[in-house]
Every structure is written in C-alpha cells, then in structure tokens.
Short mmCIF file of C-alpha atoms in Angstrom, two decimals:
data_model
loop_
_atom_site.label_atom_id
_atom_site.label_comp_id
_atom_site.label_asym_id
_atom_site.label_seq_id
_atom_site.Cartn_x
_atom_site.Cartn_y
_atom_site.Cartn_z
CA ASN A 1 151.43 113.95 84.07
CA ILE A 2 149.26 116.93 84.52
CA GLU A 3 151.01 120.21 85.82
CA GLN A 4 148.67 122.35 88.01
CA GLU A 5 148.52 126.10 87.69
CA VAL A 6 151.30 127.85 89.54
CA THR A 7 150.17 129.80 92.54
CA SER A 8 150.54 133.56 92.20
CA ILE A 9 152.50 135.53 94.60
CA GLU A 10 150.24 138.67 94.36
CA PHE A 11 149.05 139.99 97.60
CA THR A 12 145.61 139.02 98.47
CA ARG A 13 143.43 139.00 101.73
CA THR A 14 141.73 135.71 100.74
CA GLY A 15 142.68 132.29 99.75
CA ARG A 16 143.72 131.98 96.05
CA PHE A 17 141.54 130.54 93.56
CA GLU A 18 143.45 127.97 91.35
CA ARG A 19 142.11 126.34 88.26
CA ASP A 20 142.18 122.64 88.16
CA ASN A 21 143.97 121.07 85.10
CA ARG A 22 143.10 117.34 85.92
CA PRO A 23 141.06 115.86 82.89
CA PHE A 24 138.54 113.96 85.32
CA PHE A 25 137.56 117.41 86.41
CA THR A 26 137.93 119.64 83.37
CA GLU A 27 135.86 117.27 81.14
CA GLY A 28 132.33 118.54 81.50
CA SER A 29 133.28 121.05 84.27
CA ASN A 30 130.48 123.43 83.21
CA PHE A 31 127.87 120.78 84.42
CA PHE A 32 129.18 121.11 87.91
CA SER A 33 129.96 124.76 88.29
CA GLY A 34 126.72 126.54 87.90
CA GLY A 35 127.74 127.80 84.58
CA GLY A 36 130.50 129.91 86.09
CA GLY A 37 128.02 132.51 87.50
CA GLY A 38 125.99 132.79 90.63
CA MET A 39 125.97 129.68 92.77
CA SER A 40 127.81 131.44 95.61
CA GLY A 41 128.35 135.00 94.76
CA MET A 42 131.22 136.88 92.95
CA GLY A 43 134.34 134.75 92.83
CA ASP A 44 133.04 132.19 95.17
CA GLN A 45 132.18 128.44 94.35
CA LEU A 46 130.25 125.95 96.16
CA PHE A 47 132.24 123.29 94.40
CA HIS A 48 135.94 123.71 93.77
CA SER A 49 137.53 120.69 92.55
CA ARG A 50 140.89 121.45 93.89
CA ALA A 51 139.39 120.76 97.33
CA ILE A 52 139.57 117.10 96.30
CA SER A 53 143.40 116.83 96.43
CA ASP A 54 143.50 113.09 95.72
CA PHE A 55 141.23 110.19 95.05
CA ASP A 56 141.63 106.52 93.98
CA GLN A 57 138.27 105.94 92.15
CA GLY A 58 135.97 108.32 90.42
CA ALA A 59 132.84 108.21 88.24
CA LYS A 60 130.76 110.82 86.73
CA VAL A 61 127.96 111.38 84.14
CA TYR A 62 126.70 114.43 82.78
CA GLY A 63 124.78 115.87 79.91
CA LYS A 64 121.43 117.33 78.68
CA LEU A 65 117.99 115.52 79.23
CA ASP A 66 116.53 117.93 76.65
CA ASN A 67 117.32 121.35 75.32
CA LEU A 68 116.14 122.94 78.43
CA THR A 69 117.50 120.66 81.14
CA SER A 70 121.14 119.69 82.27
CA VAL A 71 122.39 117.45 85.03
CA GLY A 72 125.58 116.16 86.37
CA LEU A 73 126.60 113.56 88.75
CA MET A 74 130.08 112.92 90.15
CA MET A 75 131.53 110.72 92.94
CA THR A 76 135.05 110.08 94.15
CA ALA A 77 136.72 107.97 96.85
CA GLU A 78 140.04 107.82 98.50
CA ASP A 79 141.34 104.51 100.10
CA GLY A 80 137.92 103.81 101.65
CA ASP A 81 138.50 106.80 104.06
CA ARG A 82 136.87 109.55 102.14
CA LEU A 83 133.84 109.93 99.78
CA ASP A 84 132.91 113.05 97.95
CA GLY A 85 129.71 113.50 95.77
CA VAL A 86 128.60 116.41 93.70
CA PHE A 87 125.04 116.83 91.99
CA PHE A 88 124.19 119.71 89.61
CA ALA A 89 120.77 120.42 87.74
CA SER A 90 119.80 123.33 85.53
CA ARG A 91 116.65 124.26 83.92
CA ILE A 92 115.82 126.96 81.35
CA LEU A 93 112.51 128.55 81.95
CA GLY A 94 112.78 131.33 79.27
CA SER A 95 115.00 133.13 77.14
CA ARG A 96 116.22 135.18 80.09
CA SER A 97 115.06 132.99 83.04
CA ASN A 98 116.54 129.80 84.63
CA VAL A 99 116.98 127.91 87.82
CA ARG A 100 119.89 125.87 89.24
CA LEU A 101 120.52 123.46 92.01
CA LEU A 102 123.84 122.36 93.26
CA ALA A 103 124.44 119.81 96.13
CA THR A 104 127.80 118.49 97.45
CA SER A 105 128.63 116.01 100.17
CA THR A 106 131.95 115.08 101.91
CA SER A 107 132.18 112.02 104.42
CA ALA A 108 135.74 111.62 105.91
CA THR A 109 137.34 111.21 109.20
CA GLY A 110 136.34 114.22 111.31
CA VAL A 111 134.45 115.67 108.32
CA ASP A 112 130.74 115.26 107.64
CA ASN A 113 129.56 118.11 105.40
CA THR A 114 126.54 118.64 103.15
CA VAL A 115 125.91 121.77 101.08
CA VAL A 116 122.67 122.70 98.94
CA GLY A 117 122.76 125.75 96.94
CA THR A 118 119.72 127.20 94.79
CA PHE A 119 119.87 129.97 92.16
CA ALA A 120 117.32 131.67 90.14
CA ARG A 121 117.51 134.46 87.42
CA HIS A 122 114.74 136.29 85.55
CA GLY A 123 114.97 139.25 82.98
CA GLN A 124 112.20 141.63 81.97
CA GLY A 125 112.67 144.49 79.78
CA ASN A 126 115.66 146.39 80.82
CA TYR A 127 115.78 144.77 84.18
CA ASN A 128 117.40 141.55 85.32
CA PHE A 129 116.87 139.99 88.79
CA SER A 130 118.64 137.04 90.39
CA GLY A 131 118.93 135.40 93.90
CA GLU A 132 120.63 132.55 95.55
CA TYR A 133 120.36 130.85 98.84
CA ASN A 134 122.88 128.24 100.03
CA VAL A 135 123.02 126.03 103.10
CA SER A 136 125.91 124.20 104.56
CA ASN A 137 125.49 121.60 107.48
CA ASP A 138 128.22 119.86 109.39
CA GLY A 139 125.85 117.71 111.62
CA GLY A 140 124.92 120.62 113.91
CA PRO A 141 123.22 123.85 113.19
CA SER A 142 123.17 124.92 109.58
CA ASP A 143 125.03 128.06 108.21
CA THR A 144 123.78 130.02 105.11
CA SER A 145 124.95 132.43 102.51
CA GLY A 146 123.07 134.20 99.78
CA ARG A 147 122.76 136.95 97.38
CA LEU A 148 120.04 139.33 95.95
CA ASN A 149 120.87 141.29 92.86
CA ALA A 150 119.01 143.73 90.48
CA SER A 151 120.40 145.39 87.30
CA TYR A 152 119.41 147.81 84.71
CA SER A 153 120.75 148.03 81.12
CA VAL A 154 120.11 150.18 78.30
CA PRO A 155 122.52 151.23 75.42
CA LYS A 156 125.37 153.04 76.68
CA LEU A 157 124.55 152.59 80.30
CA SER A 158 124.32 149.60 82.76
CA SER A 159 123.89 149.57 86.58
CA SER A 160 123.75 146.85 89.18
CA LEU A 161 122.87 146.74 93.00
CA SER A 162 123.24 143.66 95.12
CA TYR A 163 123.11 142.56 98.80
CA SER A 164 124.87 139.46 100.04
CA TRP A 165 125.86 137.75 103.20
CA THR A 166 127.93 134.80 104.48
CA ASP A 167 127.55 133.36 107.94
CA PRO A 168 130.62 133.39 110.15
CA ASP A 169 130.72 129.57 110.09
CA PHE A 170 129.97 128.94 106.52
CA ASP A 171 132.51 126.58 105.13
CA PRO A 172 131.52 124.18 102.37
CA ALA A 173 133.96 121.25 102.58
CA LEU A 174 134.32 121.28 98.73
CA GLY A 175 133.93 124.97 98.16
CA PHE A 176 136.06 128.11 97.71
CA ILE A 177 134.67 130.93 99.78
CA ARG A 178 136.68 134.17 99.87
CA PHE A 179 135.17 135.94 102.80
CA THR A 180 132.96 134.69 105.78
CA ASP A 181 131.30 136.70 108.50
CA ARG A 182 130.18 139.49 106.30
CA ARG A 183 127.15 141.13 105.05
CA GLY A 184 126.72 144.24 102.92
CA VAL A 185 125.90 146.02 99.61
CA GLN A 186 127.80 146.39 96.26
CA THR A 187 126.73 148.57 93.32
CA PHE A 188 128.40 149.55 89.99
CA SER A 189 127.50 151.68 86.93
CA ASN A 190 129.27 151.90 83.50
CA TYR A 191 128.66 154.43 80.88
CA THR A 192 130.08 154.15 77.46
CA SER A 193 129.60 156.25 74.34
CA GLU A 194 131.06 156.80 70.70
CA TYR A 195 130.85 159.93 68.95
CA ARG A 196 130.77 160.29 64.97
CA THR A 197 131.84 163.83 64.84
CA GLY A 198 134.08 166.27 67.02
CA ALA A 199 137.49 165.81 68.62
CA LEU A 200 136.22 162.97 70.97
CA ARG A 201 135.94 159.67 69.46
CA SER A 202 134.78 157.74 72.65
CA PHE A 203 134.07 158.22 76.21
CA SER A 204 133.60 155.66 79.10
CA ALA A 205 133.16 156.11 82.81
CA PHE A 206 132.95 153.20 85.64
CA LEU A 207 131.75 153.67 89.14
CA PHE A 208 132.09 150.87 91.76
CA ALA A 209 131.36 150.94 95.63
CA SER A 210 130.71 148.51 98.27
CA SER A 211 130.23 148.44 102.07
CA PHE A 212 130.49 145.15 104.31
CA GLU A 213 130.22 144.69 107.96
CA THR A 214 130.67 141.66 110.19
CA PHE A 215 127.76 139.98 111.91
CA ASP A 216 128.76 141.90 115.26
CA ASN A 217 128.31 145.16 113.34
CA HIS A 218 132.11 146.16 112.70
CA THR A 219 133.36 147.39 109.43
CA GLN A 220 135.01 144.76 107.45
CA GLN A 221 135.51 146.39 103.99
CA LYS A 222 134.56 149.31 102.12
CA ASP A 223 135.44 150.31 98.53
CA ALA A 224 134.88 153.11 96.09
CA SER A 225 136.53 153.31 92.53
CA VAL A 226 135.98 155.81 89.70
CA PHE A 227 137.56 155.41 86.34
CA VAL A 228 137.18 157.70 83.39
CA SER A 229 138.72 157.22 79.96
CA ALA A 230 138.47 159.40 76.67
CA THR A 231 139.79 158.54 73.19
CA PHE A 232 140.38 161.36 70.70
CA ARG A 233 140.39 161.34 67.06
CA SER A 234 144.12 162.17 67.15
CA ASP A 235 144.33 158.40 68.17
CA MET A 236 145.30 159.51 71.71
CA SER A 237 143.65 158.31 74.86
CA VAL A 238 143.63 159.65 78.44
CA ASN A 239 142.42 157.88 81.47
CA VAL A 240 142.11 158.80 85.20
CA GLY A 241 141.09 156.66 88.04
CA LEU A 242 140.65 157.04 91.80
CA ASP A 243 140.40 154.36 94.49
CA THR A 244 139.87 154.18 98.08
CA GLU A 245 139.66 151.14 100.31
CA ARG A 246 139.21 150.46 103.99
CA PHE A 247 139.81 146.87 105.12
CA MET A 248 139.53 146.47 108.92
CA ASP A 249 141.97 148.93 110.27
CA GLU A 250 143.97 149.55 107.03
CA GLU A 251 143.19 152.25 104.50
CA GLU A 252 144.35 152.69 100.95
CA ARG A 253 143.77 155.67 98.53
CA THR A 254 145.53 155.64 95.22
CA ALA A 255 145.02 157.83 92.03
CA THR A 256 146.27 156.73 88.50
CA VAL A 257 146.83 159.01 85.34
CA GLY A 258 147.66 157.40 81.99
CA MET A 259 147.98 158.43 78.35
CA ASN A 260 148.26 156.24 75.24
CA PHE A 261 149.28 156.96 71.80
CA ARG A 262 148.44 155.33 68.42
CA VAL A 263 145.59 153.37 70.28
CA SER A 264 144.16 152.09 66.96
CA ASP A 265 147.43 150.27 65.94
CA ARG A 266 147.79 147.11 67.91
CA HIS A 267 151.35 146.59 66.54
CA ASN A 268 152.79 149.98 67.56
CA GLN A 269 151.40 151.63 70.71
CA HIS A 270 153.08 153.69 73.30
CA GLY A 271 151.91 155.18 76.68
CA PHE A 272 152.38 155.39 80.37
CA ASN A 273 150.47 155.16 83.69
CA TYR A 274 151.33 156.91 86.83
CA THR A 275 149.93 155.71 90.14
CA PHE A 276 150.48 157.52 93.52
CA GLY A 277 148.75 157.42 96.87
CA GLU A 278 148.67 155.51 100.16
CA ARG A 279 148.71 151.84 100.56
CA ALA A 280 148.52 149.85 103.79
CA SER A 281 148.32 153.09 105.67
CA GLU A 282 151.66 154.19 103.99
CA ARG A 283 152.68 156.50 101.30
CA SER A 284 153.56 154.65 98.00
CA LEU A 285 154.58 155.76 94.58
CA LEU A 286 154.56 153.70 91.41
CA GLU A 287 155.40 154.64 87.89
CA ALA A 288 154.80 152.17 85.03
CA ALA A 289 155.75 152.84 81.45
CA VAL A 290 154.53 150.88 78.46
CA ASP A 291 156.12 150.91 75.17
CA ARG A 292 154.79 148.12 72.73
CA GLU A 293 156.01 147.84 69.11
#
C-alpha cells in the first residue's frame, strides 16, 4: 500500500539515491540518519533504509533521553535468514558543537558486515570545523572512509575546504556510497550582496572546485564551476556560468548565459537560458526557454 519513489532516468555516474516511503522507516527517521548531515560525506549515507528490501518482523525505539541526548535502536528480520540492526546516538555539547555515533550490523547468508561511524562538529567565531571517521568490517581487514572540513563565514561571504577519502573496498551493507577508491579535496566560496542605491540591486558569485584521485594515484574526477548573477533595478537579471569536469578519460566543458525579466513578479516572469560546449568529449548545444505566467 506504499508506492516508492520512481527512479529518475537522468544520467548519473553513481547509484541512484531513492527515498523510502515505508512508514516503518519514515517515522523517526531523523534519529537514524545522523540528522541528514555528515555521517559519511556529501550525499553518502552509512544507513540507507532502501538497502533493507524486505523484512518480516521489525521493532524500533527512538527519542530523547534529555534536551541534549538523542538515541535510536532498530532491528529487522526476514524469515530467519537475515538480521539487520541500527544504533544511533547524538549528544549536543554546545550551541555549535555536537558528536554523533552510528552503528549498523547485517547478518545473512554470505554477508556478515558491521559498520561504525563517528562524527564531531565545533564552531568558534566565524569558523566551523567538522570531522568523521567510518569503519566497515566484513570479517577480514577493515576498510575506512572519512572527511575533514573547515569553513569560514561572515556576512556576504562564506567559504569551505574539505578533504575526504573512501577505501577501495569500503562497502557498508546498509549504506549508500556514491564513490569508492577515491581521495581528494573540495572547496567552494559564495559571495552575495544587495545594494540600496544604483542600477544594481543585488550581485552573487559562486565558485566550486574539486580534485579526486584513486588510491593508485590515477585521476578519478576534477571539477570547477563559476556562476555569477546580477539583478538590476529594472527588474531584470543576468547570469553567466562556466563548468568544466574531467571524469576518468571523459571531459566536459560548458557555458551558460541567461536573462530573466520581471524577476520580482512570481506570477509573470519571462526569461531564457542558453547552454553550449562539450559533453562526453563531444560538442553539444542546448537552448532552454522559460515563459511562466
């Protein structure tokens, strides 16, 4: 009686993350997800409930022990052939500091996997620091993943720099991991400003870059993106974007130019975006027109 999310057909180089609509997993899900943030990096999850495709019995308990401590415990079983368990705990240490622990276990025919993940965050002044360390064991040598992040934020400007890694054989039985066998850095900066006088009403600029390599020192992925947008008092906006990406032996370079009119009127806006460049090492051209009334 529960229809799951329809899988997108958009191109992707990784597995597709699909939300779970089953009530058993949606109720209290924030007590088992690490708060949706960093228990395994950007877009990854140490516990993804869709990895439990079916079960016959299930039980869970979750809640707050006090205003600072949250816990969750979940168990599912299928026909006596498979047993899955999840444990989550979180503790607030201050207004901008907290620690989390997530552990999962799967026991089935041919599968005996245990995962433990830890995460900590601390903020001081204009800075925020966070780190995580995850271990997966299948009965042999353990595999790890982790991430270190530092960010700086002031009015109008924010920046972040992170280093992450995922071992080649890091594969949590109940997790969703986009890439394995990679290590590298990511950085982004965002600037936004509004003006009370002059022809320019607002201006924003975004910069993103990343560089990842495999553990045998081969380039896996490199990205760089720049996006600039300006809104004028004439109620018109102009945006320009440049993107470049190299994944293994494929390279992509695209540019986008766009204009929008009557941007403050949510019910009557007009505009266009024009994208051109090279995708999958081939020239491509795409025109997209927008007319909303």
